[in-house]
Coordinates of C-alpha atoms in Angstrom, one line a residue:
X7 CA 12.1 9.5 20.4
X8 CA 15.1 7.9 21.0
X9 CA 14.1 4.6 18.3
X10 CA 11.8 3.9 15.9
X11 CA 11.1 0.7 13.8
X12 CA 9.5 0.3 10.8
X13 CA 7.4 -2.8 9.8
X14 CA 7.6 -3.3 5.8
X15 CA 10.7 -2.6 4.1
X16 CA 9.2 -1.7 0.7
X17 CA 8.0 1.5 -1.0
X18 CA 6.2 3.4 2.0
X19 CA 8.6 1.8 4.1
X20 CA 11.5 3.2 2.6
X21 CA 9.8 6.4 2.3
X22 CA 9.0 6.7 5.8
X23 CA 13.0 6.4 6.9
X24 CA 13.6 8.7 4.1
X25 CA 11.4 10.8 5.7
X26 CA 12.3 10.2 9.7
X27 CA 15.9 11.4 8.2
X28 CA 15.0 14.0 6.1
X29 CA 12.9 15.4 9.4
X30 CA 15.7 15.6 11.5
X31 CA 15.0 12.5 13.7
X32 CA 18.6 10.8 14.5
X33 CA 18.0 8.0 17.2
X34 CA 18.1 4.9 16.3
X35 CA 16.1 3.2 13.1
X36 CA 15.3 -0.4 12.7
X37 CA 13.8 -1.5 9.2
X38 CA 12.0 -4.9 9.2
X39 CA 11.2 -6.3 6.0
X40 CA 9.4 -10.2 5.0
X41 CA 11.2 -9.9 1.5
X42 CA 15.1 -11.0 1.6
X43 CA 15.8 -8.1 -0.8
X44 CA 16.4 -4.5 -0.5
X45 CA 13.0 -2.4 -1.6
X46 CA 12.3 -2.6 -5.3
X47 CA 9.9 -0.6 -7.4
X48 CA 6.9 -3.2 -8.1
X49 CA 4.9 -1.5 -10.7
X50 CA 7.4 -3.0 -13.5
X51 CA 7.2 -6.4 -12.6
X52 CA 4.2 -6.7 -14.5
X53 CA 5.6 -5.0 -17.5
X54 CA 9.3 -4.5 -18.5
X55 CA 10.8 -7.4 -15.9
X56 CA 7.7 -10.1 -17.1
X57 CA 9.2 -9.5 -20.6
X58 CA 13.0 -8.6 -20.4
X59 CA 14.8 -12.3 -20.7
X60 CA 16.3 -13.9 -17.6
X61 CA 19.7 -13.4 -18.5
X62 CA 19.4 -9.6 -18.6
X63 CA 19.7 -10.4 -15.1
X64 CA 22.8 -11.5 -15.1
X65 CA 24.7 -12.3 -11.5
X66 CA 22.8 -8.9 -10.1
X67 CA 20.2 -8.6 -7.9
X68 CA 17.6 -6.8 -9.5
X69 CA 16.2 -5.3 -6.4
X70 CA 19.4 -4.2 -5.6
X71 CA 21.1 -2.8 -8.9
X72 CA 19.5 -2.2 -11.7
X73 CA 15.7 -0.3 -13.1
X74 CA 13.7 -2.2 -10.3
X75 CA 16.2 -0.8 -7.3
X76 CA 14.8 2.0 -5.2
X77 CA 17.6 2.5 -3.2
X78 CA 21.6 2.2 -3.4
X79 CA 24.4 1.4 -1.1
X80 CA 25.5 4.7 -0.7
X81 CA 21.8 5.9 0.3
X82 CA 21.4 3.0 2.9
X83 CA 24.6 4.1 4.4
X84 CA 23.6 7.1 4.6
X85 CA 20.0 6.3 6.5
X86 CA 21.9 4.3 8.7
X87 CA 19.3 2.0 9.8
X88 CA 19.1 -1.4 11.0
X89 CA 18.1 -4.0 8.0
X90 CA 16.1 -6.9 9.2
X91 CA 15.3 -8.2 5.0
X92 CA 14.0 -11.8 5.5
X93 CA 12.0 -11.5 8.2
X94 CA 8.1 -11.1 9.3
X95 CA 6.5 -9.6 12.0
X96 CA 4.5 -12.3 14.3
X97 CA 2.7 -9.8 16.9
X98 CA 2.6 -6.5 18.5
X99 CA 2.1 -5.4 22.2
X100 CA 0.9 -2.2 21.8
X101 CA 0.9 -1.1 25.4
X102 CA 4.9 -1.8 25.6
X103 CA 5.1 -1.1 22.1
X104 CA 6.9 -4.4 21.4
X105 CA 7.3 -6.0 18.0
X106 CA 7.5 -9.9 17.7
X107 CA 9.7 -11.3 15.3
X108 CA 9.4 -14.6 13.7
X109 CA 13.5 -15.1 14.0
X110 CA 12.0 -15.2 18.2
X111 CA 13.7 -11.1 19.1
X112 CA 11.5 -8.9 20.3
X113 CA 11.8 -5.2 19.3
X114 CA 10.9 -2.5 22.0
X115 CA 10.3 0.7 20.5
X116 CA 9.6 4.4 21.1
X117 CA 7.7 4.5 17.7
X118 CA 6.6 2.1 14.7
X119 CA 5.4 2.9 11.6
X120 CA 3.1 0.1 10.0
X121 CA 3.9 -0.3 6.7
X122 CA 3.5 -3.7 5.3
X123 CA 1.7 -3.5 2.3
X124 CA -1.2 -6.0 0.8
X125 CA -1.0 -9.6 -0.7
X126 CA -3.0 -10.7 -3.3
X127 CA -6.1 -12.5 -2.9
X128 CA -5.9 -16.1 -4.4
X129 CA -8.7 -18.5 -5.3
X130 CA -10.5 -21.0 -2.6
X131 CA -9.4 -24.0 -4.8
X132 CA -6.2 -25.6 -5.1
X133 CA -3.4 -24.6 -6.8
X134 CA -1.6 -26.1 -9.3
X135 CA 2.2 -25.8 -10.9
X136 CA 1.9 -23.1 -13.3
X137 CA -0.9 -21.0 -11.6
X138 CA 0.5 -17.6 -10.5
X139 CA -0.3 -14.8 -8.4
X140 CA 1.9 -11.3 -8.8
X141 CA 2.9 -9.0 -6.2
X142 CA 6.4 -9.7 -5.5
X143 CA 10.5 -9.9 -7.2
X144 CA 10.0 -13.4 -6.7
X145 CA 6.3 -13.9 -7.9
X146 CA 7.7 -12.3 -11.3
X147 CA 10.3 -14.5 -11.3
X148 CA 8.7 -17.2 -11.3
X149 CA 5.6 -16.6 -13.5
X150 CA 8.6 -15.3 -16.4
X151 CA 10.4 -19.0 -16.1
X152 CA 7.3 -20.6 -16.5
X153 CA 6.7 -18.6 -20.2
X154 CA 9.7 -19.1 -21.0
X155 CA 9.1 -22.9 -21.0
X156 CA 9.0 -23.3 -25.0
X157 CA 6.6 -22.2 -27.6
X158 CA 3.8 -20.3 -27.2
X159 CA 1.7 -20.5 -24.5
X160 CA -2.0 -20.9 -23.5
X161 CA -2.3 -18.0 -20.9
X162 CA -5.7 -17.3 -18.5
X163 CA -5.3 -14.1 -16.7
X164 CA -8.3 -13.8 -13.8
X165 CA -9.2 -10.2 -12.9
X166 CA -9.2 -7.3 -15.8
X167 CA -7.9 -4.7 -13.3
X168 CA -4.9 -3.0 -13.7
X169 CA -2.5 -5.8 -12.5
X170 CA -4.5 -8.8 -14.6
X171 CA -4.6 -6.2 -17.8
X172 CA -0.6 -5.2 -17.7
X173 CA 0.1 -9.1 -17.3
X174 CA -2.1 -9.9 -20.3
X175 CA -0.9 -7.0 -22.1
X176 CA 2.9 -8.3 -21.9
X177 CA 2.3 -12.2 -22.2
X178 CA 0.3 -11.2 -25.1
X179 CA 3.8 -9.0 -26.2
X180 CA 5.8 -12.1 -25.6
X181 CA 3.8 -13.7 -28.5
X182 CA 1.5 -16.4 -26.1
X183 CA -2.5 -16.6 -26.1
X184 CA -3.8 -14.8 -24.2
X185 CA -7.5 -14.8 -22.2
X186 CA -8.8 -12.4 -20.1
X187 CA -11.7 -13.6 -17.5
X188 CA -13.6 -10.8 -15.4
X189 CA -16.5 -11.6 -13.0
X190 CA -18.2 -8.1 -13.1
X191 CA -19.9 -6.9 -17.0
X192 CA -17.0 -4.4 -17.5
X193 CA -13.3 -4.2 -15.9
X194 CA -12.7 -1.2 -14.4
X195 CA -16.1 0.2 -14.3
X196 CA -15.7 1.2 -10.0
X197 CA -12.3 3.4 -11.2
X198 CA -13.5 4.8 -14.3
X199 CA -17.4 4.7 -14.7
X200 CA -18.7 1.9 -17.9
X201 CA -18.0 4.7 -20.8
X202 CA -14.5 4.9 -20.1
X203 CA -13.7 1.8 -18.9
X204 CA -15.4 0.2 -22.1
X205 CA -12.8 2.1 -24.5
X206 CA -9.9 0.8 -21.8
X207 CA -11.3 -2.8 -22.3
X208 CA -11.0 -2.3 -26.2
X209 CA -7.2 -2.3 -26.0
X210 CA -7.4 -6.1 -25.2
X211 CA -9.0 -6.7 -28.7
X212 CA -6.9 -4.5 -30.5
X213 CA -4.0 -6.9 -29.6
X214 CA -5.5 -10.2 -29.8
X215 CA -7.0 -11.0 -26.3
X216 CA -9.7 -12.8 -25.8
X217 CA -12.1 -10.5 -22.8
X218 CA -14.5 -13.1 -21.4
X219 CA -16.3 -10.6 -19.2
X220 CA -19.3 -11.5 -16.7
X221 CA -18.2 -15.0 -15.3
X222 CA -16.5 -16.1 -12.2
X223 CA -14.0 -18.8 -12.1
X224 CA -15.2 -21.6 -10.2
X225 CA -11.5 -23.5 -10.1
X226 CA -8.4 -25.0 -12.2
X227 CA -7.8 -28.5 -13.4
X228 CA -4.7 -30.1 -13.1
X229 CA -3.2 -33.1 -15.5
X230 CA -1.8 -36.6 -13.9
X231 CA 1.8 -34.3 -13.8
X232 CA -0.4 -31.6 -10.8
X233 CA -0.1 -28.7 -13.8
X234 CA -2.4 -26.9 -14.5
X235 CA -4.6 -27.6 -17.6
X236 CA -7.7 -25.1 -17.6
X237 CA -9.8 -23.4 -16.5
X238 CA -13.4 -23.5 -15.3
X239 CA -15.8 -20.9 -15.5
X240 CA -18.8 -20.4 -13.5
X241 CA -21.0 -21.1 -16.6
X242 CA -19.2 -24.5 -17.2
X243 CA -16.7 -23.7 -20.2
X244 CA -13.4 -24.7 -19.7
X245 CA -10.6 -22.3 -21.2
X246 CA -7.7 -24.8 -22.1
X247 CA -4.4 -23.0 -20.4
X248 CA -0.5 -23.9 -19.5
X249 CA 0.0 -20.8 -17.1
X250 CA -2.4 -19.1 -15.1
X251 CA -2.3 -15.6 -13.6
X252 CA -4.8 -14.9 -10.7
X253 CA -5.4 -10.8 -10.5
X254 CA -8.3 -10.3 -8.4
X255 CA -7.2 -7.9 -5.9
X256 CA -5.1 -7.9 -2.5
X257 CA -5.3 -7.1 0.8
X258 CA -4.2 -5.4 3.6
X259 CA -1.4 -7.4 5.6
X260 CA -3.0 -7.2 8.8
X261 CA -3.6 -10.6 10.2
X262 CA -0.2 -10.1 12.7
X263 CA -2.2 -7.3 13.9
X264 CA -4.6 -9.1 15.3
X265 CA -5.5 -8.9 18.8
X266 CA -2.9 -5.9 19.1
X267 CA -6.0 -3.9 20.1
X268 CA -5.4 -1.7 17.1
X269 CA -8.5 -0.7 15.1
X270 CA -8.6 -2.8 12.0
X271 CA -11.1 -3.1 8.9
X272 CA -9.6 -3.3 5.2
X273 CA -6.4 -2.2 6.7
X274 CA -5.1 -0.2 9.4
X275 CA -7.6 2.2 10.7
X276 CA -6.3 5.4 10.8
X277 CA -7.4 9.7 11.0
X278 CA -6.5 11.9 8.1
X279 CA -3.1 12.0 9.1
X280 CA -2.3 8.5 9.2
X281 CA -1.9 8.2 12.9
X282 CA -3.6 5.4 15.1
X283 CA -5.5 5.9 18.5
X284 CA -2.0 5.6 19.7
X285 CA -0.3 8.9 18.4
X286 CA 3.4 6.5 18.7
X287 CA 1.8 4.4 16.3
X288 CA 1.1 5.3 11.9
X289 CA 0.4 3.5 9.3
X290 CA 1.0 4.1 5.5
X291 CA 0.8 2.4 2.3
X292 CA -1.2 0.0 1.1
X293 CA -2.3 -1.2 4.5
X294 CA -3.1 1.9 5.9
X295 CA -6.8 3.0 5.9
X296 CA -6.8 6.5 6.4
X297 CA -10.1 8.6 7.3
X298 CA -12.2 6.4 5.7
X299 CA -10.5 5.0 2.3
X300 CA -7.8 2.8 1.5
X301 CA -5.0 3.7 -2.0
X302 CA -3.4 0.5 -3.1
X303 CA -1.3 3.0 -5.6
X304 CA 2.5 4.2 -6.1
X305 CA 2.0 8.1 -5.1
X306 CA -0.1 7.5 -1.9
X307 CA 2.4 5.1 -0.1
X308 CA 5.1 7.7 -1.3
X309 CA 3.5 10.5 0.0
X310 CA 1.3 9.4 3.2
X311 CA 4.8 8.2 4.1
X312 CA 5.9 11.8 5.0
X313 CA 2.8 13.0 6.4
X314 CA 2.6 10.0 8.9
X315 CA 6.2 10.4 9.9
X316 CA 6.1 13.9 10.6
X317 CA 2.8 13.3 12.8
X318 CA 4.7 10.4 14.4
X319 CA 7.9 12.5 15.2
X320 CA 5.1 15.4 16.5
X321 CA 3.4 13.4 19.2
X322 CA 0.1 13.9 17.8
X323 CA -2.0 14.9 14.3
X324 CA -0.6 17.8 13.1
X325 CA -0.4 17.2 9.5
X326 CA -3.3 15.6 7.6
X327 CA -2.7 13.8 4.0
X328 CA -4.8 16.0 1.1
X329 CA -2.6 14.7 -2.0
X330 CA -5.4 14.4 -4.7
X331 CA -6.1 10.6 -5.7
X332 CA -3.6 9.8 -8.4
X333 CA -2.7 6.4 -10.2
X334 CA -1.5 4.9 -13.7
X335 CA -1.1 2.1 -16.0
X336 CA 0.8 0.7 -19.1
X337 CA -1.1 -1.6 -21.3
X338 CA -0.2 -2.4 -25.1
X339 CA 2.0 0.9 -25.2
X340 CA -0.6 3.0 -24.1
X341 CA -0.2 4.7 -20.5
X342 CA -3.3 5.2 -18.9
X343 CA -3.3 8.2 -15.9
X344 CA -6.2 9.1 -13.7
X345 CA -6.3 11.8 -11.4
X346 CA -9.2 12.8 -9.3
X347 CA -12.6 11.7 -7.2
X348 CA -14.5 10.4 -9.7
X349 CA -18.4 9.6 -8.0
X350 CA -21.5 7.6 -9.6
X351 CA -23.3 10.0 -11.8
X352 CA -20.1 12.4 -12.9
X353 CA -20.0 12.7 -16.7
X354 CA -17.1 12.1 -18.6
X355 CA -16.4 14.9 -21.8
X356 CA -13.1 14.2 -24.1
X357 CA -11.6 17.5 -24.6
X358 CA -8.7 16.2 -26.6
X359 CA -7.7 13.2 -29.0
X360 CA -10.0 10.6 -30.0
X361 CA -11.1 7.4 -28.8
X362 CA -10.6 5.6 -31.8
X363 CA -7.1 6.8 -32.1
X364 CA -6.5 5.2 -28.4
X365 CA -4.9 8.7 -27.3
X366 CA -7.2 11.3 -25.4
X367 CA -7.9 13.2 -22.5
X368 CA -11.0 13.0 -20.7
X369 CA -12.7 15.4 -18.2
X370 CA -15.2 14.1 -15.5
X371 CA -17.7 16.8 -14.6
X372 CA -20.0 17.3 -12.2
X373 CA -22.7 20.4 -11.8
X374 CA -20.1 22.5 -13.9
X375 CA -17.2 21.3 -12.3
X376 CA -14.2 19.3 -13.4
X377 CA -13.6 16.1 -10.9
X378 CA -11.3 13.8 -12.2
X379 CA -8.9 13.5 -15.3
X380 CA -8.4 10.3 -17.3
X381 CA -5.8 10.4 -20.1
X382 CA -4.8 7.5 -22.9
X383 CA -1.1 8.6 -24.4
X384 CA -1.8 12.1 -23.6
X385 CA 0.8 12.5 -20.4
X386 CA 2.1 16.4 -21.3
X387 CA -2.1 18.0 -20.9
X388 CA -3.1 15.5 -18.5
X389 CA 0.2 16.8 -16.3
X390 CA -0.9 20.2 -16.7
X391 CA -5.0 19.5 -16.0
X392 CA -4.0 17.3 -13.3
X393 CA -1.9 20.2 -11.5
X394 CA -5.0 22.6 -12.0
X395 CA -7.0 20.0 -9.9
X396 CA -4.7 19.5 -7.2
X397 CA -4.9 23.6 -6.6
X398 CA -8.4 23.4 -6.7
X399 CA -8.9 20.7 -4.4
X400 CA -6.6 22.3 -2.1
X401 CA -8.9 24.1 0.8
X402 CA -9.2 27.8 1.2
X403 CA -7.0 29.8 3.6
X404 CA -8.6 30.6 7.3
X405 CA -8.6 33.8 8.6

């Protein structure tokens, strides 16, 4: 391959040139990217960057310099790549393998790896000043000005996942109410079965946040001003509020893919080695749907990255992606990790700590067998568990 271009200039998109270079490819890279800024490490902008104070900013670019930067200049000298920051892709013609931009060029390329991510889902109704989603640098930006109005706040966060819970977690840090509204009987429950997500749901009332569990949200009220005043419930309450944060999942960037003839459904469809029907063609990420499941987490954009770049530089699938299902999450000063394929029916046994102290390790069994880890504020034995389950996930030699 004489170029390659790669659509999504964030995590798995900086992995994947990482990874074209590190495998010895040396033609020509192009990186496109809809985000004006260099690729930043998202997981924190729910967290440290939601509560750190505008000014710690400074003049700086905190995608560029700083604890959100995942690159620096010398490194993006070094992949000596083509930056397109700022701009989207508009189409793709697979057959000529032809990338539309939305500047009007036109990319032909050898070879592309897909790698745009997800965006988050957003209510059917209207939305207000001061309602919020959070995905991106400038999503966090925004939703920190806003808190930072005056005086406490009147927060309603929508969606107990992970995202919704980190948010409530530091608004409720930054000394504002806080209210959490999930539609299902339990957040969590899908990741982490109802025993163990009911003690994760207990960290919310430990800190002062109202869980309103088992109710939709059937839209947002605004004042004579357009901001937004509350909330209303499925069942009719209305949950007074000055900011709100909608959590309630993403997905897949795909819709410029439509019509490309590639094989789409929750993401990119791809084998076990992240390639398309058209071997010149991978996907990784968040938008990539490989053999049958999608992972909207750190660790599998990092690492299907390298596996779908070394199939793409191979012509064909030569390496499949076997990393073991792994993803985390800081609430209220506790780090929550999870490791494993959990299924309906396994049994979680603590084996260390105790609930009540918010710090344990947890083992999910099944017919004898250990299938998943979870761990509250126990990193160094979930580390160690967690590398004993990645050996014995990994299948046994041939021949």
């Amino acid at each position: 391959m004489k170029s390659v271009t790669v659509i999504g200039a964030s995590l798995a998109g900086l992995y994947a040139a990482r990874a074209l270079r590190a495998q010895g490819y040396d033609g020509h890279l192009t990186i496109v990217g809809a985000e004006p800024h260099r690729p930043y490490d998202r997981p924190p902008l729910s967290k440290e960057f939601l509560t750190a104070p505008a000014s710690a900013e400074g003049d700086a670019d905190p995608a560029a310099e700083g604890p959100l930067a995942l690159t620096d200049t010398e490194e993006l000298a070094g992949l000596d790549a083509e930056w397109l920051l700022g701009t989207r892709a508009t189409a793709l013609d697979t057959r000529h393998r032809a990338v539309r931009l939305d500047t009007g060029r036109t990319l032909t390329t050898d070879g592309i790896v897909l790698a745009t991510g997800a965006a988050p889902r957003r209510l059917p109704s209207p939305a207000p000043d001061g309602s919020h989603t959070l995905r991106t640098l400038d999503d966090a930006r925004a939703l920190r000005a806003d808190l930072a109005r005056g005086g406490p706040t009147r927060v309603v966060v929508i969606g107990g996942g992970f995202i919704g819970a980190e948010v409530a977690a530091s608004c409720a840090a930054l000394g504002h109410q806080v209210a959490v509204v999930e539609a299902a009987p339990l957040p969590l429950v899908p990741q982490l079965g109802e025993s163990m997500a009911e003690l994760c749901a207990r960290l919310h009332g430990d800190h002062g946040v109202a869980l309103l569990t088992g109710t939709g949200v059937r839209g947002l009220r605004a004042g004579a001003d357009g901001r937004v005043t509350a909330v209303e419930l499925a069942d009719g309450r209305l949950l007074s509020a000055d900011v709100v944060v909608t959590g309630i999942g993403v997905r897949p960037a795909t819709d410029w893919l439509e019509g490309s003839g590639l094989p789409l459904g929750d993401g990119v469809r791809c084998d076990a080695g992240c390639v398309t029907p058209i071997p010149a063609i991978v996907a990784a990420g968040d938008v990539a749907h490989v053999a049958g499941a999608r992972a909207e987490h750190w660790t599998s954009a990092t690492e299907q990255a390298a596996t779908a770049v070394h199939n793409l530089l191979a012509g064909r699938t030569a390496r499949t992606h076997r990393a073991l299902p792994y993803f985390w999450s800081d609430q209220y000063g506790v780090r929550i990790q999870f490791a494993g394929h959990r299924r309906p029916g396994d049994v979680p046994r603590i084996v260390e700590g105790s609930p009540d102290d918010r710090s344990f390790l947890a083992c999910y069994e099944r017919d004898g067998r250990t299938t998943a880890l979870l761990a509250l504020n126990r990193p160094r034995p979930f580390a160690r568990l967690r590398r004993e389950l990645a050996r014995a996930a990994q299948p046994a030699p041939t021949g």
